[in-house]
PDB file of C-alpha atoms in Angstrom:
ATOM      1  CA  UNK A   1       0.056  -0.186   0.279  1.00  0.00           C
ATOM      2  CA  UNK A   2       2.579   2.510   0.900  1.00  0.00           C
ATOM      3  CA  UNK A   3       5.766   3.665  -0.439  1.00  0.00           C
ATOM      4  CA  UNK A   4       7.241   4.513   2.927  1.00  0.00           C
ATOM      5  CA  UNK A   5       9.976   2.772   4.379  1.00  0.00           C
ATOM      6  CA  UNK A   6       8.791   0.221   6.940  1.00  0.00           C
ATOM      7  CA  UNK A   7      12.107  -0.187   8.553  1.00  0.00           C
ATOM      8  CA  UNK A   8      12.299   3.534   9.028  1.00  0.00           C
ATOM      9  CA  UNK A   9      13.487   4.737  12.570  1.00  0.00           C
ATOM     10  CA  UNK A  10      10.617   6.239  15.035  1.00  0.00           C
ATOM     11  CA  UNK A  11      10.625  10.009  14.537  1.00  0.00           C
ATOM     12  CA  UNK A  12       9.084  12.707  17.083  1.00  0.00           C
ATOM     13  CA  UNK A  13       5.248  13.112  16.086  1.00  0.00           C
ATOM     14  CA  UNK A  14       4.550  16.196  14.407  1.00  0.00           C
ATOM     15  CA  UNK A  15       2.010  17.057  17.338  1.00  0.00           C
ATOM     16  CA  UNK A  16       1.975  15.618  20.771  1.00  0.00           C
ATOM     17  CA  UNK A  17      -0.503  12.799  21.570  1.00  0.00           C
ATOM     18  CA  UNK A  18      -0.295  11.867  24.987  1.00  0.00           C
ATOM     19  CA  UNK A  19      -2.468   8.427  24.586  1.00  0.00           C
ATOM     20  CA  UNK A  20      -0.174   7.482  21.867  1.00  0.00           C
ATOM     21  CA  UNK A  21       2.924   8.417  23.694  1.00  0.00           C
ATOM     22  CA  UNK A  22       1.432   6.016  26.618  1.00  0.00           C
ATOM     23  CA  UNK A  23       0.912   3.136  24.169  1.00  0.00           C
ATOM     24  CA  UNK A  24       4.573   3.452  22.913  1.00  0.00           C
ATOM     25  CA  UNK A  25       3.032   4.176  19.114  1.00  0.00           C
ATOM     26  CA  UNK A  26       5.949   4.806  17.163  1.00  0.00           C
ATOM     27  CA  UNK A  27       6.012   7.714  14.408  1.00  0.00           C
ATOM     28  CA  UNK A  28       7.619   6.197  10.931  1.00  0.00           C
ATOM     29  CA  UNK A  29       6.592   9.061   8.582  1.00  0.00           C
ATOM     30  CA  UNK A  30       4.002  10.830   6.494  1.00  0.00           C
ATOM     31  CA  UNK A  31       3.789  12.545   3.295  1.00  0.00           C
ATOM     32  CA  UNK A  32       2.088  13.094   0.054  1.00  0.00           C
ATOM     33  CA  UNK A  33      -1.000  11.251   1.395  1.00  0.00           C
ATOM     34  CA  UNK A  34       0.663   8.422   3.130  1.00  0.00           C
ATOM     35  CA  UNK A  35       1.809   7.597   6.791  1.00  0.00           C
ATOM     36  CA  UNK A  36       3.283   4.936   8.910  1.00  0.00           C
ATOM     37  CA  UNK A  37       3.235   4.249  12.448  1.00  0.00           C
ATOM     38  CA  UNK A  38       4.616   1.071  14.098  1.00  0.00           C
ATOM     39  CA  UNK A  39       4.165  -0.514  17.816  1.00  0.00           C
ATOM     40  CA  UNK A  40       6.114  -3.001  19.632  1.00  0.00           C
ATOM     41  CA  UNK A  41       3.599  -4.951  21.716  1.00  0.00           C
ATOM     42  CA  UNK A  42       3.845  -5.764  25.320  1.00  0.00           C
ATOM     43  CA  UNK A  43       1.518  -7.552  27.875  1.00  0.00           C
ATOM     44  CA  UNK A  44      -0.419  -4.520  28.365  1.00  0.00           C
ATOM     45  CA  UNK A  45      -1.462  -4.323  24.730  1.00  0.00           C
ATOM     46  CA  UNK A  46      -3.055  -7.944  25.049  1.00  0.00           C
ATOM     47  CA  UNK A  47      -6.760  -8.914  25.531  1.00  0.00           C
ATOM     48  CA  UNK A  48      -7.916 -11.968  27.767  1.00  0.00           C
ATOM     49  CA  UNK A  49      -6.724 -14.370  25.007  1.00  0.00           C
ATOM     50  CA  UNK A  50      -3.325 -13.023  25.317  1.00  0.00           C
ATOM     51  CA  UNK A  51      -3.261 -11.589  21.494  1.00  0.00           C
ATOM     52  CA  UNK A  52      -3.565  -7.835  20.650  1.00  0.00           C
ATOM     53  CA  UNK A  53      -6.747  -6.113  22.052  1.00  0.00           C
ATOM     54  CA  UNK A  54      -8.917  -4.675  19.291  1.00  0.00           C
ATOM     55  CA  UNK A  55      -8.748  -1.194  20.595  1.00  0.00           C
ATOM     56  CA  UNK A  56      -5.121  -1.353  20.153  1.00  0.00           C
ATOM     57  CA  UNK A  57      -5.485  -2.201  16.279  1.00  0.00           C
ATOM     58  CA  UNK A  58      -8.266   0.241  15.789  1.00  0.00           C
ATOM     59  CA  UNK A  59      -6.218   3.218  17.521  1.00  0.00           C
ATOM     60  CA  UNK A  60      -3.318   2.273  15.271  1.00  0.00           C
ATOM     61  CA  UNK A  61      -5.592   2.411  12.132  1.00  0.00           C
ATOM     62  CA  UNK A  62      -7.371   5.701  13.041  1.00  0.00           C
ATOM     63  CA  UNK A  63      -3.906   7.559  13.863  1.00  0.00           C
ATOM     64  CA  UNK A  64      -2.393   6.467  10.348  1.00  0.00           C
ATOM     65  CA  UNK A  65      -5.163   7.440   8.206  1.00  0.00           C
ATOM     66  CA  UNK A  66      -5.831  10.620  10.056  1.00  0.00           C
ATOM     67  CA  UNK A  67      -1.930  11.371   9.354  1.00  0.00           C
ATOM     68  CA  UNK A  68      -2.384  10.264   5.862  1.00  0.00           C
ATOM     69  CA  UNK A  69      -4.842  12.771   5.229  1.00  0.00           C
ATOM     70  CA  UNK A  70      -3.532  15.324   7.293  1.00  0.00           C
ATOM     71  CA  UNK A  71      -0.067  15.070   5.137  1.00  0.00           C
ATOM     72  CA  UNK A  72      -1.954  16.826   2.168  1.00  0.00           C
ATOM     73  CA  UNK A  73      -2.746  19.820   3.901  1.00  0.00           C
ATOM     74  CA  UNK A  74       0.227  21.510   6.000  1.00  0.00           C
ATOM     75  CA  UNK A  75      -2.550  24.319   7.437  1.00  0.00           C
ATOM     76  CA  UNK A  76      -4.527  21.549   9.273  1.00  0.00           C
ATOM     77  CA  UNK A  77      -3.925  22.023  12.890  1.00  0.00           C
ATOM     78  CA  UNK A  78      -5.903  18.934  13.681  1.00  0.00           C
ATOM     79  CA  UNK A  79      -8.228  16.384  12.866  1.00  0.00           C
ATOM     80  CA  UNK A  80     -11.087  14.385  14.133  1.00  0.00           C
ATOM     81  CA  UNK A  81     -12.677  11.124  12.837  1.00  0.00           C
ATOM     82  CA  UNK A  82     -16.064  11.197  11.459  1.00  0.00           C
ATOM     83  CA  UNK A  83     -16.422   7.751  11.051  1.00  0.00           C
ATOM     84  CA  UNK A  84     -14.466   4.396  10.691  1.00  0.00           C
ATOM     85  CA  UNK A  85     -15.136   0.932   9.655  1.00  0.00           C
ATOM     86  CA  UNK A  86     -12.429  -1.791  10.806  1.00  0.00           C
ATOM     87  CA  UNK A  87     -12.255  -5.409   9.491  1.00  0.00           C
ATOM     88  CA  UNK A  88     -10.162  -7.619  11.440  1.00  0.00           C
ATOM     89  CA  UNK A  89      -8.801 -10.806   9.468  1.00  0.00           C
ATOM     90  CA  UNK A  90      -6.786 -12.341  12.072  1.00  0.00           C
ATOM     91  CA  UNK A  91      -5.258 -11.976  15.657  1.00  0.00           C
ATOM     92  CA  UNK A  92      -2.793  -9.319  15.229  1.00  0.00           C
ATOM     93  CA  UNK A  93       0.170 -10.543  17.222  1.00  0.00           C
ATOM     94  CA  UNK A  94       1.388 -11.480  20.864  1.00  0.00           C
ATOM     95  CA  UNK A  95       3.810  -9.347  23.389  1.00  0.00           C
ATOM     96  CA  UNK A  96       7.061  -9.188  21.759  1.00  0.00           C
ATOM     97  CA  UNK A  97       5.923  -8.655  18.105  1.00  0.00           C
ATOM     98  CA  UNK A  98       5.912  -5.660  16.018  1.00  0.00           C
ATOM     99  CA  UNK A  99       2.770  -4.026  13.926  1.00  0.00           C
ATOM    100  CA  UNK A 100       3.212  -1.768  11.190  1.00  0.00           C
ATOM    101  CA  UNK A 101       0.111   0.673  10.158  1.00  0.00           C
ATOM    102  CA  UNK A 102       0.137   2.174   6.933  1.00  0.00           C
ATOM    103  CA  UNK A 103      -2.635   4.677   5.880  1.00  0.00           C
ATOM    104  CA  UNK A 104      -3.367   6.389   2.572  1.00  0.00           C
ATOM    105  CA  UNK A 105      -5.602   9.354   1.618  1.00  0.00           C
ATOM    106  CA  UNK A 106      -8.173   8.361  -1.240  1.00  0.00           C
ATOM    107  CA  UNK A 107     -10.068  11.471  -1.649  1.00  0.00           C
ATOM    108  CA  UNK A 108      -9.619  14.951  -0.064  1.00  0.00           C
ATOM    109  CA  UNK A 109     -12.061  18.111  -0.167  1.00  0.00           C
ATOM    110  CA  UNK A 110     -11.244  21.394   1.531  1.00  0.00           C
ATOM    111  CA  UNK A 111     -12.069  19.932   5.031  1.00  0.00           C
ATOM    112  CA  UNK A 112     -13.002  16.291   4.728  1.00  0.00           C
ATOM    113  CA  UNK A 113     -10.646  13.214   3.562  1.00  0.00           C
ATOM    114  CA  UNK A 114     -11.655   9.487   2.826  1.00  0.00           C
ATOM    115  CA  UNK A 115      -8.603   7.398   3.837  1.00  0.00           C
ATOM    116  CA  UNK A 116      -7.783   3.907   3.677  1.00  0.00           C
ATOM    117  CA  UNK A 117      -5.446   1.942   6.320  1.00  0.00           C
ATOM    118  CA  UNK A 118      -3.518  -1.553   6.635  1.00  0.00           C
ATOM    119  CA  UNK A 119      -2.406  -3.254   9.776  1.00  0.00           C
ATOM    120  CA  UNK A 120       0.574  -5.693   9.251  1.00  0.00           C
ATOM    121  CA  UNK A 121       2.408  -8.297  11.550  1.00  0.00           C
ATOM    122  CA  UNK A 122       5.573  -8.795   9.818  1.00  0.00           C
ATOM    123  CA  UNK A 123       4.431 -10.069   5.970  1.00  0.00           C
ATOM    124  CA  UNK A 124       0.684 -10.716   7.340  1.00  0.00           C
ATOM    125  CA  UNK A 125      -2.081  -8.126   6.674  1.00  0.00           C
ATOM    126  CA  UNK A 126      -4.075  -8.531   9.928  1.00  0.00           C
ATOM    127  CA  UNK A 127      -6.825  -6.080   9.718  1.00  0.00           C
ATOM    128  CA  UNK A 128      -7.981  -2.920   7.123  1.00  0.00           C
ATOM    129  CA  UNK A 129     -10.012   0.116   7.826  1.00  0.00           C
ATOM    130  CA  UNK A 130     -11.599   2.862   5.988  1.00  0.00           C
ATOM    131  CA  UNK A 131     -12.195   6.174   7.591  1.00  0.00           C
ATOM    132  CA  UNK A 132     -13.594   9.816   7.035  1.00  0.00           C
ATOM    133  CA  UNK A 133     -11.818  12.743   8.875  1.00  0.00           C
ATOM    134  CA  UNK A 134     -12.605  16.270   9.258  1.00  0.00           C
ATOM    135  CA  UNK A 135      -9.726  18.638   9.346  1.00  0.00           C
ATOM    136  CA  UNK A 136      -9.400  21.541  11.478  1.00  0.00           C
ATOM    137  CA  UNK A 137      -7.613  25.128  11.139  1.00  0.00           C
ATOM    138  CA  UNK A 138      -7.689  25.784  14.745  1.00  0.00           C
ATOM    139  CA  UNK A 139      -6.991  23.848  17.790  1.00  0.00           C
ATOM    140  CA  UNK A 140      -9.394  25.416  20.261  1.00  0.00           C
ATOM    141  CA  UNK A 141     -12.001  22.585  20.148  1.00  0.00           C
ATOM    142  CA  UNK A 142     -11.329  21.605  23.689  1.00  0.00           C
ATOM    143  CA  UNK A 143     -11.786  24.860  25.066  1.00  0.00           C
ATOM    144  CA  UNK A 144     -14.971  25.511  22.900  1.00  0.00           C
ATOM    145  CA  UNK A 145     -16.430  22.519  24.332  1.00  0.00           C
ATOM    146  CA  UNK A 146     -15.627  23.181  27.958  1.00  0.00           C
ATOM    147  CA  UNK A 147     -17.378  26.655  27.347  1.00  0.00           C
ATOM    148  CA  UNK A 148     -20.813  24.901  26.173  1.00  0.00           C
TER     149      UNK A 148
END
């Protein structure tokens, strides 16, 4: 799906997202409507069956798709997920394995972008997603919500 190098070294995220930092998500890159992130799985990422929790899978796909769309607009200060559909093909992995999420922007208007995402465990495609994202020019959304 992506031309970005999956062997890339982790870089700082373009914006600080505390939840991703706490999870241990690595930013591998974004540009030209594509993005990649990765995660070294730990016990804390597992469900009761000792495989990757579905929420971890969906978080990686959500973030990588949003970043792919955002890479097309340097003025976008942030983005919100409008909708997302995820298909799980098989368990994503166990503690000690590495997941790589790849996102691609499919179509973009002035404020909305439609994206696809894939989640890989080594050479195995484990989940796919599609999503719609709204991009914001301002970052005072949380402040606005607190005053309503």
